[in-house]
Amino acid sequence: MLSHYYRNRKNRTLPVLKTEKDLEAEGLARLSIDLPSFQVTDEPDSAISASPTVASRHNSFILDNPATRRPKAEDTASLSRYSIGFDVPGAVHTIMTPKLKTERQLDSKLVVVMVGLPARGKSYIVKKLRRYLNWLQYETKVFNVGNLRRVNKNSQQLDQSATFFDPDNKDGSKIRDDLALMVLDELIDWLKSGGRVAIHDATNSTVQRRKLLIDRLQREPEIKVLLLESVCTDKAVLERNFRLKLSGPDYKDKDPAKALSDFRHRVANYERAYESVGDWEEENDIQYCKLVNVGKKVIAHNISGYLSGQCIFYLMNFNLAERQIFVTRHGESEDNISGRIGGDAPLSAKGRKFSKCLARFVKERRIAFALDLARRKIKQEKESKDPLKGSDEEDEDGIERFRTEKKVKARAEAISNSQFTIWTSMLKRSMQTAESFDPDEYDIKHIRFLNEINSGSREGMTYEEIKAQHPSEFQARQDNKLYYRYPGMGGESYLDVIHRLQSMIIELERMNQSCLIVTHRVVLRILLGYLLEWSQTQMPHMLVPIHTVYELRPKPYGVELTNWTWDEETDTFVVLKETTQ
Amino acid sequence: MLSHYYRNRKNRTLPVLKTEKDLEAEGLARLSIDLPSFQVTDEPDSAISASPTVASRHNSFILDNPATRRPKAEDTASLSRYSIGFDVPGAVHTIMTPKLKTERQLDSKLVVVMVGLPARGKSYIVKKLRRYLNWLQYETKVFNVGNLRRVNKNSQQLDQSATFFDPDNKDGSKIRDDLALMVLDELIDWLKSGGRVAIHDATNSTVQRRKLLIDRLQREPEIKVLLLESVCTDKAVLERNFRLKLSGPDYKDKDPAKALSDFRHRVANYERAYESVGDWEEENDIQYCKLVNVGKKVIAHNISGYLSGQCIFYLMNFNLAERQIFVTRHGESEDNISGRIGGDAPLSAKGRKFSKCLARFVKERRIAFALDLARRKIKQEKESKDPLKGSDEEDEDGIERFRTEKKVKARAEAISNSQFTIWTSMLKRSMQTAESFDPDEYDIKHIRFLNEINSGSREGMTYEEIKAQHPSEFQARQDNKLYYRYPGMGGESYLDVIHRLQSMIIELERMNQSCLIVTHRVVLRILLGYLLEWSQTQMPHMLVPIHTVYELRPKPYGVELTNWTWDEETDTFVVLKETTQ
């Protein structure tokens, strides 16, 4: 090859796009393919061994391998879709020109099309995904077809019983397709008017239906599509979910027995026609993700978009374990007394007193939780023995109840012995707040990502001083706390803090044991912003005083929250309020 | 339920683990389950509807759903394995006690067991994973069984022809099992002596073999296991990979024809016995990941470990596109002249001159690359027409060669028009260095993650000043640059910078177009550390002067590197050296 290259240079039959220098450079590039070092390979099994004699064939491996996900170089349009997707609000700024603005107006927008039979946890996944993406500041909205169907029902008095869902009922399926497309158009309009991720929440259970939606989306070539299917193979869970349906909006105030049979019938109809995501999508190179048993198994195909990758990584990590999550700020610090922001001051005497009480309090709450959980577990075990009769302690006699409570106690003790994790930041006031917990009993971690927002050159000032010395800055921050970044090296905005907390949220979702997080005002607002789904306008302004503990219990339908406040007098914690969302 | 709770409190048949206060608290917890707000749900399809009447059944959903991946609360040992896995070198510090040290000595260690037929790109994936994990500072090592087999061959003169791989050849398969276990023991010893991730690189193509390995690993309950299978369904790629094998260590200096047939025979033997990862692993709840066509399709099952999740996210995102990656520091800044670190100074006159030349240079290199790529593509197309004869321009006559070059030129022009991305940091000197690039032609992004290391309270000082005023600090940094964190709020270590660059590496692997990265000394060292697989001892000390451009071309077997330096005199770039690894 080398000699060939020089011969070409000599007799110049080679058309040249550029200067002699290019050819030189190009020659060098080709030379390097023939470097002897290629002869050496420590990898016998390598699919792509490195001998010079086959160097060019390697490249054919790269060029032709379907796995490269690389459109033909000629196809610049689709190429241009790749990097644009990479957009982290506040951390990535893409330079725009009038030309680009029009070209890329819709680029990096994503439509998530849900797929799955009823009672497969679709809406749970949808809700969770919406919460996560909105928290990352990608404006995300769910468009539910069922709701629209019900609205229609009420307006047009359609027959909504199982027969409506009979695939052979042409009218019914036609109407359902029209509704799905109606919602899709609504969703596309919303994306065009500034939304970022739109979720099409319906069963979309046939290839014909999915084709219908994707054909429509083809007319918006710049919008990416991710099919997200939820499959549930666990019979017991399904049976339970079916019964839950009876309390759903479709069956409220109907005879349970009749309702259940109608719902079974309706699902049976779906099942007859159901076509799981797979061959058709793969033949058509469609980006899809299949979640089996709520993330136990994940199948991802042709994932290329930045946002899609983020979604799947998130969905792959979460679990439904029952647990307590406590979130609080550090105890009062020296700087809190003088009202200075930032810094790394130690706890005040009062702060140290709080930290001691906190350790006692958490221990107590762990036991209360263990009792509650144990009681419900045993109740379920009873029910599963006799599922049809909803068990009710009412009919238990004294002895029976005593036996039960003995079991409860044993179970509760086991639970309260299970592992409990404590996260603090790497700042003194936060680490000291956790010092009263026994490291043999608690898994204690100091984590840099949990440090307070970096206020750059304003570190160590009071808000009054900032207001007085930098009034316009102070105002700018009040006007847009989310995007306002403190001046000076390392100065952060709320958005910057969200990015460094992303890996903490993934870890919080991944791990399944209870935990206590001891952190700081801004970080706490952002964590609660995720856990309680605060809007981006609420989140930076929520009142989160020190010596307040937020106890959360994630539930499939949301989260139970109890606010506790430390009463210095009695040195105990008292309930401020409980809410559920 | 409420009334029941109070009745229990009255007649006290309830054994109490704790104080009255507990029961109170517990009661409140149970109360909150009955809040009316539950009656409202906007989710018709919800698998887990939110009516109070079934609140307890919900929980059974959570408790019994296999998807919760939550071991029975009783099983605290396995619970304790979850969070320990979360360990980010430098950013997460777990408090250890003598008791924990012994208990958790091996926790958060990972064995990746590779699975796949020969020529499926296993070793490529293995090499890539090792590079990524080592870069994240998780010490990772590959243990290749094939190498050991070959060593054995040379020592014991074993018959290594295809018959050796015949599943019916009991001796052969026995020997191969023994070798696999030998390597596994070696690997476990290495983990015990401080390693973090060990990769068992072999075909491991039968359930019997995998069971053998996993049974052995059961004796180290604290070590997590991830099965990682590579499947290739693309016939063309397979045929090509087969031929590459002939140059591999097993067949060097052998008659190609005989070698190929022997290798085919050998693979056929493997294929007869091959059992893809799946049912057996799922029945046994084993954590596995299957990569189809090098990441085109990914199947992940029971992923629970922190490190496993990281590996899979990485593997899901990379692609094999042929492209150029240019990496350079910003042009000379005002601070470079005065030798001050950090800050946000603008470019000097010299720096501005460099930035203009850089734009011309990159344009030229894009064309050289396009020519090279086009030529190889066309060569391959010829080959694929007549695969058996290795095409060689030697036998082309003048006209033929001219035709070819015309095609090459057309193809090259298309390629050089494809999208090209430029990343800079958000600091002036970096953004200004990219100002000579046309934003309509290049996709230009300013990215905060690419900012220089934050030197905290040492910002704006010269190294001489630091050495003079803080000699011990200066020494500490020299001794361990990787872990040394600059004092003052926001001060960073190399490790801290690695963490914020993690998402950039994922994006660099995910996107498939060529790019130029304009950044800073420390960030550049860390990026090249990943791209060129520098060891953690080399990386912080490599010499990376300004006005030097690193041109990389990722290849399946490594990367081709050309170092260019800017010659101010002639205002052109000249090659310093080319290497391949």
mmCIF file with all atom_site columns, C-alpha atoms in Angstrom, chain B residues 405-546:
data_model
loop_
_atom_site.group_PDB
_atom_site.id
_atom_site.type_symbol
_atom_site.label_atom_id
_atom_site.label_alt_id
_atom_site.label_comp_id
_atom_site.label_asym_id
_atom_site.label_entity_id
_atom_site.label_seq_id
_atom_site.pdbx_PDB_ins_code
_atom_site.Cartn_x
_atom_site.Cartn_y
_atom_site.Cartn_z
_atom_site.occupancy
_atom_site.B_iso_or_equiv
_atom_site.pdbx_formal_charge
_atom_site.auth_seq_id
_atom_site.auth_comp_id
_atom_site.auth_asym_id
_atom_site.auth_atom_id
_atom_site.pdbx_PDB_model_num
ATOM 1   C CA . GLU B 1 405 ? -10.829 8.277  -8.432 1.00 0.00 ? 405 GLU B CA 1
ATOM 2   C CA . LYS B 1 406 ? -13.791 10.093 -9.969 1.00 0.00 ? 406 LYS B CA 1
ATOM 3   C CA . LYS B 1 407 ? -16.127 8.031  -7.781 1.00 0.00 ? 407 LYS B CA 1
ATOM 4   C CA . VAL B 1 408 ? -13.852 8.663  -4.809 1.00 0.00 ? 408 VAL B CA 1
ATOM 5   C CA . LYS B 1 409 ? -14.002 12.417 -5.321 1.00 0.00 ? 409 LYS B CA 1
ATOM 6   C CA . ALA B 1 410 ? -17.806 12.483 -5.515 1.00 0.00 ? 410 ALA B CA 1
ATOM 7   C CA . ARG B 1 411 ? -18.147 10.325 -2.425 1.00 0.00 ? 411 ARG B CA 1
ATOM 8   C CA . ALA B 1 412 ? -15.555 12.358 -0.530 1.00 0.00 ? 412 ALA B CA 1
ATOM 9   C CA . GLU B 1 413 ? -17.361 15.615 -1.201 1.00 0.00 ? 413 GLU B CA 1
ATOM 10  C CA . ALA B 1 414 ? -20.565 14.185 0.251  1.00 0.00 ? 414 ALA B CA 1
ATOM 11  C CA . ILE B 1 415 ? -18.715 12.971 3.341  1.00 0.00 ? 415 ILE B CA 1
ATOM 12  C CA . SER B 1 416 ? -16.946 16.271 3.958  1.00 0.00 ? 416 SER B CA 1
ATOM 13  C CA . ASN B 1 417 ? -20.350 17.999 3.892  1.00 0.00 ? 417 ASN B CA 1
ATOM 14  C CA . SER B 1 418 ? -21.681 15.869 6.747  1.00 0.00 ? 418 SER B CA 1
ATOM 15  C CA . GLN B 1 419 ? -22.184 17.467 10.119 1.00 0.00 ? 419 GLN B CA 1
ATOM 16  C CA . PHE B 1 420 ? -19.237 18.430 12.303 1.00 0.00 ? 420 PHE B CA 1
ATOM 17  C CA . THR B 1 421 ? -19.577 19.446 15.950 1.00 0.00 ? 421 THR B CA 1
ATOM 18  C CA . ILE B 1 422 ? -17.416 21.849 17.956 1.00 0.00 ? 422 ILE B CA 1
ATOM 19  C CA . TRP B 1 423 ? -17.398 21.825 21.740 1.00 0.00 ? 423 TRP B CA 1
ATOM 20  C CA . THR B 1 424 ? -15.797 24.583 23.801 1.00 0.00 ? 424 THR B CA 1
ATOM 21  C CA . SER B 1 425 ? -15.933 25.306 27.516 1.00 0.00 ? 425 SER B CA 1
ATOM 22  C CA . MET B 1 426 ? -17.860 28.339 28.785 1.00 0.00 ? 426 MET B CA 1
ATOM 23  C CA . LEU B 1 427 ? -14.637 30.290 29.440 1.00 0.00 ? 427 LEU B CA 1
ATOM 24  C CA . LYS B 1 428 ? -13.693 33.228 27.172 1.00 0.00 ? 428 LYS B CA 1
ATOM 25  C CA . ARG B 1 429 ? -10.348 31.851 25.964 1.00 0.00 ? 429 ARG B CA 1
ATOM 26  C CA . SER B 1 430 ? -12.022 28.637 24.823 1.00 0.00 ? 430 SER B CA 1
ATOM 27  C CA . MET B 1 431 ? -15.099 30.197 23.197 1.00 0.00 ? 431 MET B CA 1
ATOM 28  C CA . GLN B 1 432 ? -12.932 32.771 21.380 1.00 0.00 ? 432 GLN B CA 1
ATOM 29  C CA . THR B 1 433 ? -10.727 29.999 19.971 1.00 0.00 ? 433 THR B CA 1
ATOM 30  C CA . ALA B 1 434 ? -13.775 28.675 18.075 1.00 0.00 ? 434 ALA B CA 1
ATOM 31  C CA . GLU B 1 435 ? -14.955 32.087 16.856 1.00 0.00 ? 435 GLU B CA 1
ATOM 32  C CA . SER B 1 436 ? -13.389 31.662 13.392 1.00 0.00 ? 436 SER B CA 1
ATOM 33  C CA . PHE B 1 437 ? -15.651 28.667 12.635 1.00 0.00 ? 437 PHE B CA 1
ATOM 34  C CA . ASP B 1 438 ? -18.865 29.389 10.711 1.00 0.00 ? 438 ASP B CA 1
ATOM 35  C CA . PRO B 1 439 ? -21.845 28.433 12.916 1.00 0.00 ? 439 PRO B CA 1
ATOM 36  C CA . ASP B 1 440 ? -23.875 27.649 9.807  1.00 0.00 ? 440 ASP B CA 1
ATOM 37  C CA . GLU B 1 441 ? -21.272 25.073 8.786  1.00 0.00 ? 441 GLU B CA 1
ATOM 38  C CA . TYR B 1 442 ? -20.375 23.773 12.265 1.00 0.00 ? 442 TYR B CA 1
ATOM 39  C CA . ASP B 1 443 ? -22.608 22.788 15.172 1.00 0.00 ? 443 ASP B CA 1
ATOM 40  C CA . ILE B 1 444 ? -20.934 24.865 17.902 1.00 0.00 ? 444 ILE B CA 1
ATOM 41  C CA . LYS B 1 445 ? -21.683 24.264 21.578 1.00 0.00 ? 445 LYS B CA 1
ATOM 42  C CA . HIS B 1 446 ? -20.339 25.986 24.716 1.00 0.00 ? 446 HIS B CA 1
ATOM 43  C CA . ILE B 1 447 ? -20.372 23.416 27.519 1.00 0.00 ? 447 ILE B CA 1
ATOM 44  C CA . ARG B 1 448 ? -19.846 24.157 31.196 1.00 0.00 ? 448 ARG B CA 1
ATOM 45  C CA . PHE B 1 449 ? -18.597 20.633 31.958 1.00 0.00 ? 449 PHE B CA 1
ATOM 46  C CA . LEU B 1 450 ? -15.526 21.429 29.829 1.00 0.00 ? 450 LEU B CA 1
ATOM 47  C CA . ASN B 1 451 ? -14.419 24.349 32.017 1.00 0.00 ? 451 ASN B CA 1
ATOM 48  C CA . GLU B 1 452 ? -10.907 24.133 33.478 1.00 0.00 ? 452 GLU B CA 1
ATOM 49  C CA . ILE B 1 453 ? -10.337 22.573 36.909 1.00 0.00 ? 453 ILE B CA 1
ATOM 50  C CA . ASN B 1 454 ? -11.442 24.963 39.662 1.00 0.00 ? 454 ASN B CA 1
ATOM 51  C CA . SER B 1 455 ? -8.350  25.859 41.689 1.00 0.00 ? 455 SER B CA 1
ATOM 52  C CA . GLY B 1 456 ? -10.425 27.315 44.539 1.00 0.00 ? 456 GLY B CA 1
ATOM 53  C CA . SER B 1 457 ? -8.517  29.896 46.588 1.00 0.00 ? 457 SER B CA 1
ATOM 54  C CA . ARG B 1 458 ? -5.494  29.452 44.279 1.00 0.00 ? 458 ARG B CA 1
ATOM 55  C CA . GLU B 1 459 ? -7.296  30.917 41.275 1.00 0.00 ? 459 GLU B CA 1
ATOM 56  C CA . GLY B 1 460 ? -5.220  33.635 39.591 1.00 0.00 ? 460 GLY B CA 1
ATOM 57  C CA . MET B 1 461 ? -1.916  32.627 41.204 1.00 0.00 ? 461 MET B CA 1
ATOM 58  C CA . THR B 1 462 ? 1.205   31.405 39.389 1.00 0.00 ? 462 THR B CA 1
ATOM 59  C CA . TYR B 1 463 ? 2.701   28.012 40.271 1.00 0.00 ? 463 TYR B CA 1
ATOM 60  C CA . GLU B 1 464 ? 5.741   29.885 41.597 1.00 0.00 ? 464 GLU B CA 1
ATOM 61  C CA . GLU B 1 465 ? 3.536   31.896 43.978 1.00 0.00 ? 465 GLU B CA 1
ATOM 62  C CA . ILE B 1 466 ? 1.772   28.726 45.200 1.00 0.00 ? 466 ILE B CA 1
ATOM 63  C CA . LYS B 1 467 ? 5.136   26.983 45.680 1.00 0.00 ? 467 LYS B CA 1
ATOM 64  C CA . ALA B 1 468 ? 6.479   29.991 47.626 1.00 0.00 ? 468 ALA B CA 1
ATOM 65  C CA . GLN B 1 469 ? 3.396   30.751 49.739 1.00 0.00 ? 469 GLN B CA 1
ATOM 66  C CA . HIS B 1 470 ? 2.006   27.197 50.197 1.00 0.00 ? 470 HIS B CA 1
ATOM 67  C CA . PRO B 1 471 ? 4.999   24.855 49.781 1.00 0.00 ? 471 PRO B CA 1
ATOM 68  C CA . SER B 1 472 ? 3.429   21.871 51.568 1.00 0.00 ? 472 SER B CA 1
ATOM 69  C CA . GLU B 1 473 ? 0.251   22.204 49.495 1.00 0.00 ? 473 GLU B CA 1
ATOM 70  C CA . PHE B 1 474 ? 2.280   22.461 46.311 1.00 0.00 ? 474 PHE B CA 1
ATOM 71  C CA . GLN B 1 475 ? 4.123   19.283 47.316 1.00 0.00 ? 475 GLN B CA 1
ATOM 72  C CA . ALA B 1 476 ? 0.902   17.472 48.251 1.00 0.00 ? 476 ALA B CA 1
ATOM 73  C CA . ARG B 1 477 ? -0.475  18.177 44.782 1.00 0.00 ? 477 ARG B CA 1
ATOM 74  C CA . GLN B 1 478 ? 2.701   16.953 43.071 1.00 0.00 ? 478 GLN B CA 1
ATOM 75  C CA . ASP B 1 479 ? 2.555   13.767 45.151 1.00 0.00 ? 479 ASP B CA 1
ATOM 76  C CA . ASN B 1 480 ? -1.051  12.946 44.272 1.00 0.00 ? 480 ASN B CA 1
ATOM 77  C CA . LYS B 1 481 ? -2.544  15.180 41.618 1.00 0.00 ? 481 LYS B CA 1
ATOM 78  C CA . LEU B 1 482 ? -5.401  12.723 41.080 1.00 0.00 ? 482 LEU B CA 1
ATOM 79  C CA . TYR B 1 483 ? -6.826  13.052 44.601 1.00 0.00 ? 483 TYR B CA 1
ATOM 80  C CA . TYR B 1 484 ? -5.445  16.474 45.607 1.00 0.00 ? 484 TYR B CA 1
ATOM 81  C CA . ARG B 1 485 ? -8.341  18.926 45.807 1.00 0.00 ? 485 ARG B CA 1
ATOM 82  C CA . TYR B 1 486 ? -7.614  22.688 45.706 1.00 0.00 ? 486 TYR B CA 1
ATOM 83  C CA . PRO B 1 487 ? -8.659  24.407 48.965 1.00 0.00 ? 487 PRO B CA 1
ATOM 84  C CA . GLY B 1 488 ? -11.534 26.897 49.054 1.00 0.00 ? 488 GLY B CA 1
ATOM 85  C CA . MET B 1 489 ? -15.164 26.559 47.980 1.00 0.00 ? 489 MET B CA 1
ATOM 86  C CA . GLY B 1 490 ? -15.553 24.776 44.639 1.00 0.00 ? 490 GLY B CA 1
ATOM 87  C CA . GLY B 1 491 ? -11.890 23.740 44.564 1.00 0.00 ? 491 GLY B CA 1
ATOM 88  C CA . GLU B 1 492 ? -11.570 20.570 42.467 1.00 0.00 ? 492 GLU B CA 1
ATOM 89  C CA . SER B 1 493 ? -9.306  17.548 42.144 1.00 0.00 ? 493 SER B CA 1
ATOM 90  C CA . TYR B 1 494 ? -8.568  15.640 38.929 1.00 0.00 ? 494 TYR B CA 1
ATOM 91  C CA . LEU B 1 495 ? -11.124 13.077 40.149 1.00 0.00 ? 495 LEU B CA 1
ATOM 92  C CA . ASP B 1 496 ? -13.766 15.773 40.530 1.00 0.00 ? 496 ASP B CA 1
ATOM 93  C CA . VAL B 1 497 ? -13.145 16.823 36.934 1.00 0.00 ? 497 VAL B CA 1
ATOM 94  C CA . ILE B 1 498 ? -13.355 13.200 35.752 1.00 0.00 ? 498 ILE B CA 1
ATOM 95  C CA . HIS B 1 499 ? -16.852 12.980 37.273 1.00 0.00 ? 499 HIS B CA 1
ATOM 96  C CA . ARG B 1 500 ? -18.145 16.059 35.504 1.00 0.00 ? 500 ARG B CA 1
ATOM 97  C CA . LEU B 1 501 ? -16.615 14.807 32.237 1.00 0.00 ? 501 LEU B CA 1
ATOM 98  C CA . GLN B 1 502 ? -18.327 11.421 32.491 1.00 0.00 ? 502 GLN B CA 1
ATOM 99  C CA . SER B 1 503 ? -21.439 12.694 30.692 1.00 0.00 ? 503 SER B CA 1
ATOM 100 C CA . MET B 1 504 ? -19.192 14.203 27.987 1.00 0.00 ? 504 MET B CA 1
ATOM 101 C CA . ILE B 1 505 ? -17.521 10.845 27.351 1.00 0.00 ? 505 ILE B CA 1
ATOM 102 C CA . ILE B 1 506 ? -20.915 9.143  27.106 1.00 0.00 ? 506 ILE B CA 1
ATOM 103 C CA . GLU B 1 507 ? -22.004 11.815 24.616 1.00 0.00 ? 507 GLU B CA 1
ATOM 104 C CA . LEU B 1 508 ? -18.758 11.512 22.642 1.00 0.00 ? 508 LEU B CA 1
ATOM 105 C CA . GLU B 1 509 ? -19.370 7.755  22.337 1.00 0.00 ? 509 GLU B CA 1
ATOM 106 C CA . ARG B 1 510 ? -23.056 8.192  21.536 1.00 0.00 ? 510 ARG B CA 1
ATOM 107 C CA . MET B 1 511 ? -22.814 10.758 18.765 1.00 0.00 ? 511 MET B CA 1
ATOM 108 C CA . ASN B 1 512 ? -21.348 9.571  15.483 1.00 0.00 ? 512 ASN B CA 1
ATOM 109 C CA . GLN B 1 513 ? -20.095 12.662 13.696 1.00 0.00 ? 513 GLN B CA 1
ATOM 110 C CA . SER B 1 514 ? -16.616 14.171 13.727 1.00 0.00 ? 514 SER B CA 1
ATOM 111 C CA . CYS B 1 515 ? -15.872 16.884 16.263 1.00 0.00 ? 515 CYS B CA 1
ATOM 112 C CA . LEU B 1 516 ? -13.367 19.380 17.617 1.00 0.00 ? 516 LEU B CA 1
ATOM 113 C CA . ILE B 1 517 ? -13.051 19.884 21.375 1.00 0.00 ? 517 ILE B CA 1
ATOM 114 C CA . VAL B 1 518 ? -11.461 23.155 22.506 1.00 0.00 ? 518 VAL B CA 1
ATOM 115 C CA . THR B 1 519 ? -10.699 22.977 26.190 1.00 0.00 ? 519 THR B CA 1
ATOM 116 C CA . HIS B 1 520 ? -8.049  23.433 28.921 1.00 0.00 ? 520 HIS B CA 1
ATOM 117 C CA . ARG B 1 521 ? -4.933  21.746 30.247 1.00 0.00 ? 521 ARG B CA 1
ATOM 118 C CA . VAL B 1 522 ? -6.421  19.499 32.945 1.00 0.00 ? 522 VAL B CA 1
ATOM 119 C CA . VAL B 1 523 ? -9.625  18.709 31.046 1.00 0.00 ? 523 VAL B CA 1
ATOM 120 C CA . LEU B 1 524 ? -7.588  17.895 27.924 1.00 0.00 ? 524 LEU B CA 1
ATOM 121 C CA . ARG B 1 525 ? -5.345  15.528 29.885 1.00 0.00 ? 525 ARG B CA 1
ATOM 122 C CA . ILE B 1 526 ? -8.401  13.746 31.243 1.00 0.00 ? 526 ILE B CA 1
ATOM 123 C CA . LEU B 1 527 ? -10.130 13.498 27.851 1.00 0.00 ? 527 LEU B CA 1
ATOM 124 C CA . LEU B 1 528 ? -6.972  12.174 26.179 1.00 0.00 ? 528 LEU B CA 1
ATOM 125 C CA . GLY B 1 529 ? -6.515  9.919  29.197 1.00 0.00 ? 529 GLY B CA 1
ATOM 126 C CA . TYR B 1 530 ? -9.760  8.249  28.184 1.00 0.00 ? 530 TYR B CA 1
ATOM 127 C CA . LEU B 1 531 ? -9.244  8.331  24.414 1.00 0.00 ? 531 LEU B CA 1
ATOM 128 C CA . LEU B 1 532 ? -5.641  7.067  24.577 1.00 0.00 ? 532 LEU B CA 1
ATOM 129 C CA . GLU B 1 533 ? -6.047  4.870  27.678 1.00 0.00 ? 533 GLU B CA 1
ATOM 130 C CA . TRP B 1 534 ? -3.389  6.640  29.770 1.00 0.00 ? 534 TRP B CA 1
ATOM 131 C CA . SER B 1 535 ? -2.781  5.095  33.189 1.00 0.00 ? 535 SER B CA 1
ATOM 132 C CA . GLN B 1 536 ? -3.825  7.081  36.267 1.00 0.00 ? 536 GLN B CA 1
ATOM 133 C CA . THR B 1 537 ? -0.148  7.655  37.019 1.00 0.00 ? 537 THR B CA 1
ATOM 134 C CA . GLN B 1 538 ? 0.611   9.028  33.527 1.00 0.00 ? 538 GLN B CA 1
ATOM 135 C CA . MET B 1 539 ? -2.537  11.041 32.965 1.00 0.00 ? 539 MET B CA 1
ATOM 136 C CA . PRO B 1 540 ? -2.044  13.986 35.360 1.00 0.00 ? 540 PRO B CA 1
ATOM 137 C CA . HIS B 1 541 ? 1.571   14.477 34.233 1.00 0.00 ? 541 HIS B CA 1
ATOM 138 C CA . MET B 1 542 ? 1.417   14.264 30.425 1.00 0.00 ? 542 MET B CA 1
ATOM 139 C CA . LEU B 1 543 ? 2.872   17.243 28.580 1.00 0.00 ? 543 LEU B CA 1
ATOM 140 C CA . VAL B 1 544 ? 0.052   18.947 26.648 1.00 0.00 ? 544 VAL B CA 1
ATOM 141 C CA . PRO B 1 545 ? 1.275   22.341 25.381 1.00 0.00 ? 545 PRO B CA 1
ATOM 142 C CA . ILE B 1 546 ? -1.061  24.961 23.868 1.00 0.00 ? 546 ILE B CA 1
#
